[in-house]
mmCIF file of C-alpha atoms and ligand atoms in Angstrom:
data_model
loop_
_atom_site.group_PDB
_atom_site.id
_atom_site.type_symbol
_atom_site.label_atom_id
_atom_site.label_comp_id
_atom_site.label_asym_id
_atom_site.label_seq_id
_atom_site.Cartn_x
_atom_site.Cartn_y
_atom_site.Cartn_z
ATOM 1 C CA ASN A 1 107.370 134.871 96.327
ATOM 2 C CA SER A 2 105.029 132.570 94.006
ATOM 3 C CA ASP A 3 107.335 132.596 91.327
ATOM 4 C CA ILE A 4 109.640 130.297 92.824
ATOM 5 C CA LYS A 5 109.758 126.793 92.335
ATOM 6 C CA ARG A 6 112.286 124.428 94.347
ATOM 7 C CA VAL A 7 111.047 121.100 95.966
ATOM 8 C CA LEU A 8 112.685 119.607 99.382
ATOM 9 C CA SER A 9 111.644 116.243 98.396
ATOM 10 C CA ILE A 10 112.089 113.428 101.457
ATOM 11 C CA GLN A 11 111.778 110.202 100.236
ATOM 12 C CA SER A 12 113.903 107.105 99.791
ATOM 13 C CA HIS A 13 116.534 106.684 97.000
ATOM 14 C CA VAL A 14 117.413 103.257 95.187
ATOM 15 C CA VAL A 15 120.179 102.676 93.306
ATOM 16 C CA HIS A 16 118.572 100.351 90.903
ATOM 17 C CA GLY A 17 115.063 101.060 89.812
ATOM 18 C CA TYR A 18 112.542 103.951 90.016
ATOM 19 C CA VAL A 19 110.559 104.677 93.310
ATOM 20 C CA GLY A 20 110.994 107.506 95.546
ATOM 21 C CA ASN A 21 113.445 110.401 94.751
ATOM 22 C CA LYS A 22 114.271 108.377 91.666
ATOM 23 C CA VAL A 23 110.892 108.692 90.121
ATOM 24 C CA ALA A 24 109.600 111.860 91.467
ATOM 25 C CA THR A 25 112.865 114.207 90.870
ATOM 26 C CA TYR A 26 113.267 114.123 86.884
ATOM 27 C CA PRO A 27 109.527 114.669 86.058
ATOM 28 C CA LEU A 28 109.440 117.661 88.636
ATOM 29 C CA GLN A 29 112.853 118.882 87.204
ATOM 30 C CA LEU A 30 111.111 118.276 83.284
ATOM 31 C CA LEU A 31 107.995 120.299 84.498
ATOM 32 C CA GLY A 32 110.637 123.711 85.542
ATOM 33 C CA PHE A 33 111.119 122.798 89.446
ATOM 34 C CA ASP A 34 114.776 122.305 90.783
ATOM 35 C CA VAL A 35 114.386 119.621 92.944
ATOM 36 C CA ASP A 36 116.570 119.064 96.252
ATOM 37 C CA PRO A 37 116.243 115.218 97.057
ATOM 38 C CA LEU A 38 116.763 114.576 100.561
ATOM 39 C CA ASN A 39 117.307 110.904 100.869
ATOM 40 C CA SER A 40 115.256 108.935 103.887
ATOM 41 C CA VAL A 41 117.229 105.229 103.071
ATOM 42 C CA GLN A 42 119.361 104.444 100.151
ATOM 43 C CA PHE A 43 118.373 101.006 99.258
ATOM 44 C CA SER A 44 119.634 99.007 96.421
ATOM 45 C CA ASN A 45 116.653 98.677 94.529
ATOM 46 C CA HIS A 46 112.896 98.606 95.906
ATOM 47 C CA THR A 47 111.127 96.673 98.679
ATOM 48 C CA GLY A 48 109.047 94.287 96.198
ATOM 49 C CA TYR A 49 112.320 92.543 94.608
ATOM 50 C CA LYS A 50 113.557 89.280 96.418
ATOM 51 C CA THR A 51 116.010 91.021 98.542
ATOM 52 C CA PHE A 52 116.910 94.468 99.025
ATOM 53 C CA LYS A 53 119.888 96.014 100.871
ATOM 54 C CA GLY A 54 121.229 99.162 102.160
ATOM 55 C CA PRO A 55 121.158 101.899 105.126
ATOM 56 C CA VAL A 56 118.064 103.689 106.705
ATOM 57 C CA SER A 57 118.952 107.508 107.951
ATOM 58 C CA ASN A 58 117.381 108.372 111.598
ATOM 59 C CA GLU A 59 116.034 111.369 112.555
ATOM 60 C CA LYS A 60 119.230 112.836 113.919
ATOM 61 C CA GLU A 61 120.860 112.435 110.331
ATOM 62 C CA LEU A 62 117.533 113.976 109.167
ATOM 63 C CA ALA A 63 118.293 116.956 111.419
ATOM 64 C CA THR A 64 121.868 117.653 110.808
ATOM 65 C CA ILE A 65 121.317 117.960 107.187
ATOM 66 C CA PHE A 66 118.297 120.057 107.457
ATOM 67 C CA GLU A 67 120.793 122.490 109.737
ATOM 68 C CA GLY A 68 123.196 122.670 106.896
ATOM 69 C CA LEU A 69 120.333 123.995 104.804
ATOM 70 C CA GLU A 70 119.432 126.339 107.576
ATOM 71 C CA GLU A 71 122.566 127.747 108.405
ATOM 72 C CA ASN A 72 122.987 128.495 104.716
ATOM 73 C CA GLU A 73 120.139 130.448 104.682
ATOM 74 C CA LEU A 74 118.488 128.116 101.997
ATOM 75 C CA LEU A 75 115.042 127.871 103.741
ATOM 76 C CA PRO A 76 113.742 130.939 101.616
ATOM 77 C CA LEU A 77 114.367 129.159 98.610
ATOM 78 C CA TYR A 78 111.672 126.101 98.826
ATOM 79 C CA SER A 79 108.201 126.662 97.231
ATOM 80 C CA HIS A 80 107.347 123.174 98.274
ATOM 81 C CA LEU A 81 107.989 120.075 100.438
ATOM 82 C CA LEU A 82 107.363 116.662 99.401
ATOM 83 C CA THR A 83 107.048 113.549 101.555
ATOM 84 C CA GLY A 84 106.788 109.995 100.781
ATOM 85 C CA TYR A 85 107.546 106.718 101.915
ATOM 86 C CA ILE A 86 108.836 107.121 105.718
ATOM 87 C CA GLY A 87 109.538 104.182 107.764
ATOM 88 C CA ASN A 88 110.270 105.667 111.272
ATOM 89 C CA PRO A 89 107.873 107.300 113.554
ATOM 90 C CA LEU A 90 110.858 109.540 114.936
ATOM 91 C CA PHE A 91 112.116 110.562 111.463
ATOM 92 C CA LEU A 92 108.363 111.466 110.776
ATOM 93 C CA ARG A 93 107.997 113.613 113.717
ATOM 94 C CA GLN A 94 111.586 115.393 112.674
ATOM 95 C CA VAL A 95 109.646 116.193 109.433
ATOM 96 C CA GLY A 96 106.922 118.074 111.330
ATOM 97 C CA HIS A 97 109.854 120.220 112.981
ATOM 98 C CA ILE A 98 111.012 120.708 109.599
ATOM 99 C CA LEU A 99 108.085 121.867 107.863
ATOM 100 C CA LYS A 100 107.608 124.312 110.405
ATOM 101 C CA LYS A 101 110.975 126.097 109.735
ATOM 102 C CA LEU A 102 110.054 125.805 106.173
ATOM 103 C CA ARG A 103 106.825 127.721 106.521
ATOM 104 C CA GLN A 104 108.658 130.441 109.134
ATOM 105 C CA ALA A 105 111.242 131.524 106.203
ATOM 106 C CA ASN A 106 108.425 131.171 103.473
ATOM 107 C CA PRO A 107 104.499 131.456 104.714
ATOM 108 C CA GLY A 108 103.613 130.453 101.269
ATOM 109 C CA LEU A 109 105.126 127.131 101.057
ATOM 110 C CA VAL A 110 103.253 124.290 99.824
ATOM 111 C CA TYR A 111 103.431 120.672 101.804
ATOM 112 C CA VAL A 112 102.140 117.848 99.567
ATOM 113 C CA CYS A 113 102.466 114.686 101.840
ATOM 114 C CA ASP A 114 101.712 111.164 100.643
ATOM 115 C CA PRO A 115 101.024 109.768 103.798
ATOM 116 C CA VAL A 116 102.307 106.078 102.580
ATOM 117 C CA MET A 117 101.387 103.534 105.168
ATOM 118 C CA GLY A 118 100.016 100.479 102.987
ATOM 119 C CA ASP A 119 97.570 98.726 100.193
ATOM 120 C CA ASN A 120 94.887 96.450 100.183
ATOM 121 C CA GLY A 121 94.284 96.132 103.750
ATOM 122 C CA GLN A 122 98.642 95.464 104.377
ATOM 123 C CA LEU A 123 100.334 97.647 106.388
ATOM 124 C CA TYR A 124 103.891 98.278 104.947
ATOM 125 C CA VAL A 125 105.297 100.650 107.707
ATOM 126 C CA PRO A 126 105.024 100.205 111.717
ATOM 127 C CA LYS A 127 101.824 101.156 113.229
ATOM 128 C CA GLU A 128 103.105 103.479 114.961
ATOM 129 C CA LEU A 129 103.609 105.977 111.934
ATOM 130 C CA LEU A 130 99.707 106.161 111.828
ATOM 131 C CA PRO A 131 98.946 108.592 115.088
ATOM 132 C CA VAL A 132 102.242 110.706 114.053
ATOM 133 C CA TYR A 133 100.620 111.173 110.308
ATOM 134 C CA ARG A 134 96.818 111.426 111.859
ATOM 135 C CA ASP A 135 97.614 114.022 114.698
ATOM 136 C CA GLU A 136 100.748 116.038 113.850
ATOM 137 C CA ILE A 137 101.514 115.770 110.485
ATOM 138 C CA ILE A 138 98.474 115.328 108.098
ATOM 139 C CA PRO A 139 96.913 118.896 109.923
ATOM 140 C CA LEU A 140 99.899 120.697 108.584
ATOM 141 C CA ALA A 141 99.316 119.346 104.850
ATOM 142 C CA ASP A 142 98.123 121.524 102.209
ATOM 143 C CA ILE A 143 97.659 118.624 99.280
ATOM 144 C CA ILE A 144 97.053 115.016 100.535
ATOM 145 C CA THR A 145 97.553 111.862 98.153
ATOM 146 C CA PRO A 146 96.539 108.554 100.296
ATOM 147 C CA ASN A 147 95.277 105.419 98.821
ATOM 148 C CA GLN A 148 91.818 104.027 99.991
ATOM 149 C CA PHE A 149 93.478 101.464 102.583
ATOM 150 C CA GLU A 150 95.257 104.874 104.211
ATOM 151 C CA VAL A 151 91.977 106.796 104.415
ATOM 152 C CA GLU A 152 90.443 104.041 106.454
ATOM 153 C CA LEU A 153 93.512 104.176 108.447
ATOM 154 C CA LEU A 154 93.301 107.613 108.949
ATOM 155 C CA THR A 155 89.929 108.304 109.487
ATOM 156 C CA GLU A 156 89.602 105.343 111.228
ATOM 157 C CA LYS A 157 85.974 104.330 108.984
ATOM 158 C CA GLU A 158 85.833 102.095 106.228
ATOM 159 C CA VAL A 159 85.641 103.159 102.851
ATOM 160 C CA ARG A 160 83.461 100.620 100.843
ATOM 161 C CA SER A 161 81.386 103.154 98.919
ATOM 162 C CA GLU A 162 81.451 106.393 97.295
ATOM 163 C CA ALA A 163 79.318 108.007 99.903
ATOM 164 C CA ALA A 164 82.012 107.011 102.288
ATOM 165 C CA VAL A 165 84.894 108.694 100.094
ATOM 166 C CA TRP A 166 82.956 111.855 100.243
ATOM 167 C CA GLU A 167 82.483 111.761 104.177
ATOM 168 C CA ALA A 168 86.165 110.937 104.468
ATOM 169 C CA MET A 169 86.966 113.538 102.286
ATOM 170 C CA GLU A 170 84.898 116.087 104.351
ATOM 171 C CA TRP A 171 87.533 114.513 107.567
ATOM 172 C CA PHE A 172 90.466 115.906 105.954
ATOM 173 C CA HIS A 173 88.965 119.360 105.083
ATOM 174 C CA GLN A 174 87.536 119.616 108.826
ATOM 175 C CA ARG A 175 91.176 119.094 109.553
ATOM 176 C CA GLY A 176 92.311 122.351 107.283
ATOM 177 C CA ILE A 177 93.383 120.027 104.107
ATOM 178 C CA LYS A 178 92.422 121.891 101.043
ATOM 179 C CA THR A 179 93.079 119.282 98.091
ATOM 180 C CA VAL A 180 92.463 115.134 98.846
ATOM 181 C CA VAL A 181 93.293 113.168 96.130
ATOM 182 C CA ILE A 182 92.536 109.269 96.482
ATOM 183 C CA SER A 183 95.281 108.128 93.704
ATOM 184 C CA SER A 184 93.524 105.109 93.280
ATOM 185 C CA SER A 185 90.300 102.990 94.840
ATOM 186 C CA ASP A 186 88.602 99.638 94.133
ATOM 187 C CA LEU A 187 85.513 101.515 93.407
ATOM 188 C CA GLY A 188 85.367 101.958 90.299
ATOM 189 C CA GLN A 189 83.722 98.718 87.828
ATOM 190 C CA PRO A 190 85.612 95.784 87.512
ATOM 191 C CA GLY A 191 89.100 96.317 85.894
ATOM 192 C CA VAL A 192 88.776 99.725 86.378
ATOM 193 C CA LEU A 193 91.079 102.149 89.248
ATOM 194 C CA ARG A 194 88.506 104.809 90.405
ATOM 195 C CA ALA A 195 90.358 107.782 91.851
ATOM 196 C CA PHE A 196 88.940 110.542 93.378
ATOM 197 C CA LEU A 197 89.463 114.659 94.380
ATOM 198 C CA SER A 198 87.870 116.615 96.625
ATOM 199 C CA GLN A 199 88.671 120.460 97.351
ATOM 200 C CA GLN A 200 87.533 122.425 99.991
ATOM 201 C CA ASN A 201 84.870 125.218 98.602
ATOM 202 C CA GLY A 202 85.574 123.508 95.319
ATOM 203 C CA PRO A 203 84.650 120.371 93.277
ATOM 204 C CA ARG A 204 84.626 116.943 93.610
ATOM 205 C CA LEU A 205 85.879 115.051 90.852
ATOM 206 C CA ALA A 206 86.545 111.297 89.894
ATOM 207 C CA ILE A 207 88.472 109.557 86.964
ATOM 208 C CA ASP A 208 87.715 106.084 85.893
ATOM 209 C CA ILE A 209 91.404 104.180 84.702
ATOM 210 C CA PRO A 210 90.867 101.011 82.944
ATOM 211 C CA LYS A 211 93.697 99.015 84.493
ATOM 212 C CA GLN A 212 96.599 98.225 82.332
ATOM 213 C CA GLY A 213 98.448 94.791 82.050
ATOM 214 C CA GLY A 214 97.249 91.397 83.371
ATOM 215 C CA LYS A 215 95.192 91.028 86.496
ATOM 216 C CA ASP A 216 97.864 90.270 88.900
ATOM 217 C CA LEU A 217 100.514 92.916 87.453
ATOM 218 C CA VAL A 218 101.320 95.490 89.834
ATOM 219 C CA PHE A 219 103.258 98.885 89.709
ATOM 220 C CA THR A 220 105.695 100.179 92.108
ATOM 221 C CA GLY A 221 106.493 103.716 92.122
ATOM 222 C CA THR A 222 103.489 105.026 90.478
ATOM 223 C CA GLY A 223 101.780 106.480 94.045
ATOM 224 C CA ASP A 224 105.134 108.435 94.176
ATOM 225 C CA LEU A 225 104.795 109.292 90.336
ATOM 226 C CA PHE A 226 101.348 110.527 90.995
ATOM 227 C CA ALA A 227 102.327 112.986 94.223
ATOM 228 C CA SER A 228 105.087 114.247 92.333
ATOM 229 C CA LEU A 229 103.174 115.047 88.989
ATOM 230 C CA PHE A 230 100.195 116.369 91.017
ATOM 231 C CA LEU A 231 102.376 118.883 92.983
ATOM 232 C CA ALA A 232 104.233 119.693 89.834
ATOM 233 C CA HIS A 233 100.622 120.675 87.773
ATOM 234 C CA SER A 234 98.955 122.164 90.807
ATOM 235 C CA HIS A 235 101.809 125.251 90.763
ATOM 236 C CA GLY A 236 99.844 128.384 90.269
ATOM 237 C CA SER A 237 97.126 126.362 88.580
ATOM 238 C CA LYS A 238 93.006 127.505 89.088
ATOM 239 C CA ASP A 239 91.867 124.619 87.388
ATOM 240 C CA ILE A 240 91.994 121.481 89.927
ATOM 241 C CA ALA A 241 90.459 119.108 87.363
ATOM 242 C CA ASN A 242 92.760 119.929 84.479
ATOM 243 C CA VAL A 243 95.445 119.221 87.092
ATOM 244 C CA PHE A 244 94.183 115.712 88.003
ATOM 245 C CA GLU A 245 93.636 115.064 84.184
ATOM 246 C CA LYS A 246 97.047 115.919 83.388
ATOM 247 C CA THR A 247 98.634 113.786 86.297
ATOM 248 C CA ILE A 248 96.643 110.536 85.369
ATOM 249 C CA ALA A 249 97.630 111.224 81.388
ATOM 250 C CA SER A 250 101.150 111.045 82.033
ATOM 251 C CA LEU A 251 100.965 108.445 84.712
ATOM 252 C CA GLN A 252 99.020 106.464 81.915
ATOM 253 C CA ALA A 253 101.638 106.774 79.196
ATOM 254 C CA VAL A 254 104.377 105.966 81.336
ATOM 255 C CA ILE A 255 102.555 102.391 82.435
ATOM 256 C CA LYS A 256 101.535 102.271 78.728
ATOM 257 C CA ARG A 257 105.176 102.070 78.046
ATOM 258 C CA THR A 258 106.385 99.907 80.575
ATOM 259 C CA VAL A 259 103.286 97.206 79.399
ATOM 260 C CA ALA A 260 104.572 97.092 76.369
ATOM 261 C CA SER A 261 107.910 96.515 77.167
ATOM 262 C CA LEU A 262 107.010 93.546 78.925
ATOM 263 C CA PRO A 263 107.241 90.073 77.587
ATOM 264 C CA SER A 264 103.371 88.646 76.580
ATOM 265 C CA GLY A 265 102.306 92.187 77.641
ATOM 266 C CA GLY A 266 102.424 91.650 81.351
ATOM 267 C CA ASN A 267 100.016 88.702 81.174
ATOM 268 C CA GLY A 268 102.586 85.729 82.276
ATOM 269 C CA PRO A 269 104.744 85.944 85.244
ATOM 270 C CA VAL A 270 106.973 89.261 85.693
ATOM 271 C CA LYS A 271 110.086 90.293 87.449
ATOM 272 C CA ALA A 272 110.472 92.820 89.503
ATOM 273 C CA ALA A 273 113.002 94.396 87.301
ATOM 274 C CA GLU A 274 110.865 94.114 84.062
ATOM 275 C CA ARG A 275 108.438 95.966 86.053
ATOM 276 C CA GLU A 276 110.525 99.156 86.717
ATOM 277 C CA LEU A 277 108.704 102.211 85.067
ATOM 278 C CA LYS A 278 109.735 103.175 81.897
ATOM 279 C CA LEU A 279 110.372 106.956 83.425
ATOM 280 C CA VAL A 280 113.303 108.193 81.094
ATOM 281 C CA GLN A 281 111.561 106.852 78.054
ATOM 282 C CA SER A 282 108.667 109.248 78.301
ATOM 283 C CA LYS A 283 109.693 112.483 78.487
ATOM 284 C CA THR A 284 107.684 113.683 76.133
ATOM 285 C CA GLU A 285 104.652 112.440 77.977
ATOM 286 C CA ILE A 286 105.561 114.308 80.952
ATOM 287 C CA GLU A 287 106.063 117.371 79.365
ATOM 288 C CA GLN A 288 103.017 117.304 77.090
ATOM 289 C CA PRO A 289 100.833 115.248 78.827
ATOM 290 C CA GLN A 290 97.378 114.185 76.570
ATOM 291 C CA VAL A 291 94.030 114.092 78.154
ATOM 292 C CA LEU A 292 92.457 110.920 77.392
ATOM 293 C CA LEU A 293 90.586 110.244 80.689
ATOM 294 C CA LYS A 294 88.463 113.251 81.629
ATOM 295 C CA ALA A 295 87.397 114.020 85.261
ATOM 296 C CA GLN A 296 83.700 113.665 86.047
ATOM 297 C CA ARG A 297 82.057 116.371 88.319
ATOM 298 C CA LEU A 298 80.053 114.986 91.138
HETATM 299 P P1 ATP B 1 100.755 105.253 97.577
HETATM 300 O O1 ATP B 1 101.614 104.745 96.534
HETATM 301 O O2 ATP B 1 100.339 106.675 97.479
HETATM 302 O O3 ATP B 1 99.991 104.216 98.488
HETATM 303 P P2 ATP B 1 98.329 104.484 95.402
HETATM 304 O O4 ATP B 1 98.547 102.969 96.237
HETATM 305 O O5 ATP B 1 97.077 104.887 95.069
HETATM 306 O O6 ATP B 1 99.152 105.090 96.283
HETATM 307 P P3 ATP B 1 99.090 103.092 93.129
HETATM 308 O O7 ATP B 1 97.672 102.214 93.243
HETATM 309 O O8 ATP B 1 99.883 102.832 92.134
HETATM 310 O O9 ATP B 1 99.395 103.853 94.003
HETATM 311 O O10 ATP B 1 98.048 104.305 91.907
HETATM 312 C C1 ATP B 1 98.872 105.097 91.421
HETATM 313 C C2 ATP B 1 98.151 105.644 90.387
HETATM 314 O O11 ATP B 1 98.973 104.879 89.300
HETATM 315 C C3 ATP B 1 96.820 105.489 90.098
HETATM 316 O O12 ATP B 1 95.989 106.748 89.992
HETATM 317 C C4 ATP B 1 96.769 105.339 88.303
HETATM 318 O O13 ATP B 1 96.575 106.425 87.230
HETATM 319 C C5 ATP B 1 98.036 104.358 88.020
HETATM 320 N N1 ATP B 1 98.036 103.128 88.479
HETATM 321 C C6 ATP B 1 98.433 102.363 89.309
HETATM 322 N N2 ATP B 1 98.490 100.808 88.428
HETATM 323 C C7 ATP B 1 97.758 100.864 87.718
HETATM 324 C C8 ATP B 1 97.346 99.884 86.541
HETATM 325 N N3 ATP B 1 97.552 98.599 86.648
HETATM 326 N N4 ATP B 1 96.590 100.571 85.392
HETATM 327 C C9 ATP B 1 96.633 101.832 85.082
HETATM 328 N N5 ATP B 1 96.960 102.503 85.956
HETATM 329 C C10 ATP B 1 97.786 102.044 87.211
HETATM 330 N N1 PLP B 2 110.190 103.604 98.255
HETATM 331 C C1 PLP B 2 110.573 102.298 98.510
HETATM 332 C C2 PLP B 2 112.267 102.248 99.084
HETATM 333 C C3 PLP B 2 109.917 101.484 98.037
HETATM 334 O O1 PLP B 2 110.292 99.787 98.092
HETATM 335 C C4 PLP B 2 108.316 101.518 97.583
HETATM 336 C C5 PLP B 2 107.813 100.549 97.312
HETATM 337 O O2 PLP B 2 107.948 99.518 97.066
HETATM 338 C C6 PLP B 2 108.062 102.672 97.504
HETATM 339 C C7 PLP B 2 108.784 103.658 97.659
HETATM 340 C C8 PLP B 2 106.673 103.212 96.843
HETATM 341 O O3 PLP B 2 106.275 102.855 95.929
HETATM 342 P P1 PLP B 2 104.591 103.021 94.994
HETATM 343 O O4 PLP B 2 104.939 104.605 94.712
HETATM 344 O O5 PLP B 2 104.519 101.899 94.247
HETATM 345 O O6 PLP B 2 103.854 103.388 96.627
HETATM 346 MG MG1 MG B 3 97.635 100.948 95.328
HETATM 347 MG MG1 MG B 4 103.271 104.865 97.259
#
């Protein structure tokens, strides 16, 4: 049934701020999806603050919650599974079991996997997650949204050129993944983030994104927001370039509003709390993205 629009979203919850399920739920709802957030952690705030506190859920708790959904015969209601930051290999393996049951209940279920492991050469999860993603989880995904560093980890090859990007994309397609989006890379001109998309038997695309804010300004939750917007726009769309453009358009509008709220436009030092995405304030740009950055066909 392709009319159903309900996402099981397994990600982190933060009490304050916008990452994980806190950043993914609202845009999906605005774009017409029912969202069932299953929280992998409940933290006070994201891990980029000077401290964070709160419990981490284990694979048994995940299995128990899922059992409740299963026993109430709710599994056929899901059109999508979305996963983001997961900090424990056994929890990730349990996600694989859950996915198989969701697919049995709805063979058309789409799995969007953001294989969050690190950024800029730094791992921020235990290294034991890598083989579970590579060998068990990624082959089951329909859409993946790794960053450049995560592509290097998964393919075990450096990605330092555009030729290497397309080789890496093929590595994923050979494993059955239809759509691969590299949400950001440093392969653009100075001051420009270059994002790439490759679809099996489809186009190769790139979008150049001028970096907003000062050189040292980083946003948290933008990768998670990217994955949720991409999921929403890809549902039922045949125009993958437009899906990519609309995703980037809403993201850029959210970031623009966030930068505008910062003291000195984000050029001086900025506290983690000040950098929280202006998500709720960007309702209009999420509902009606204005495409300013167009995809190049390569
Ligand atoms: P993940 O969280 O999955 O590791 P990632 O590292 O690619 O993903 P980001 O680097 O935050 O996540 O990039 C995701 C998207 O956020 C990019 O496609 C871009 O649209 C937007 N983005 C992030 N930082 C900026 C910035 N400084 N200026 C403009 N856009 C940005
Ligand atoms: N979840 C938690 C708890 C985090 O602390 C973070 C980043 O610090 C994220 C998710 C991911 O954020 P991003 O989308 O920027 O990768
Ligand atoms: Mg990044
Ligand atoms: Mg992320």
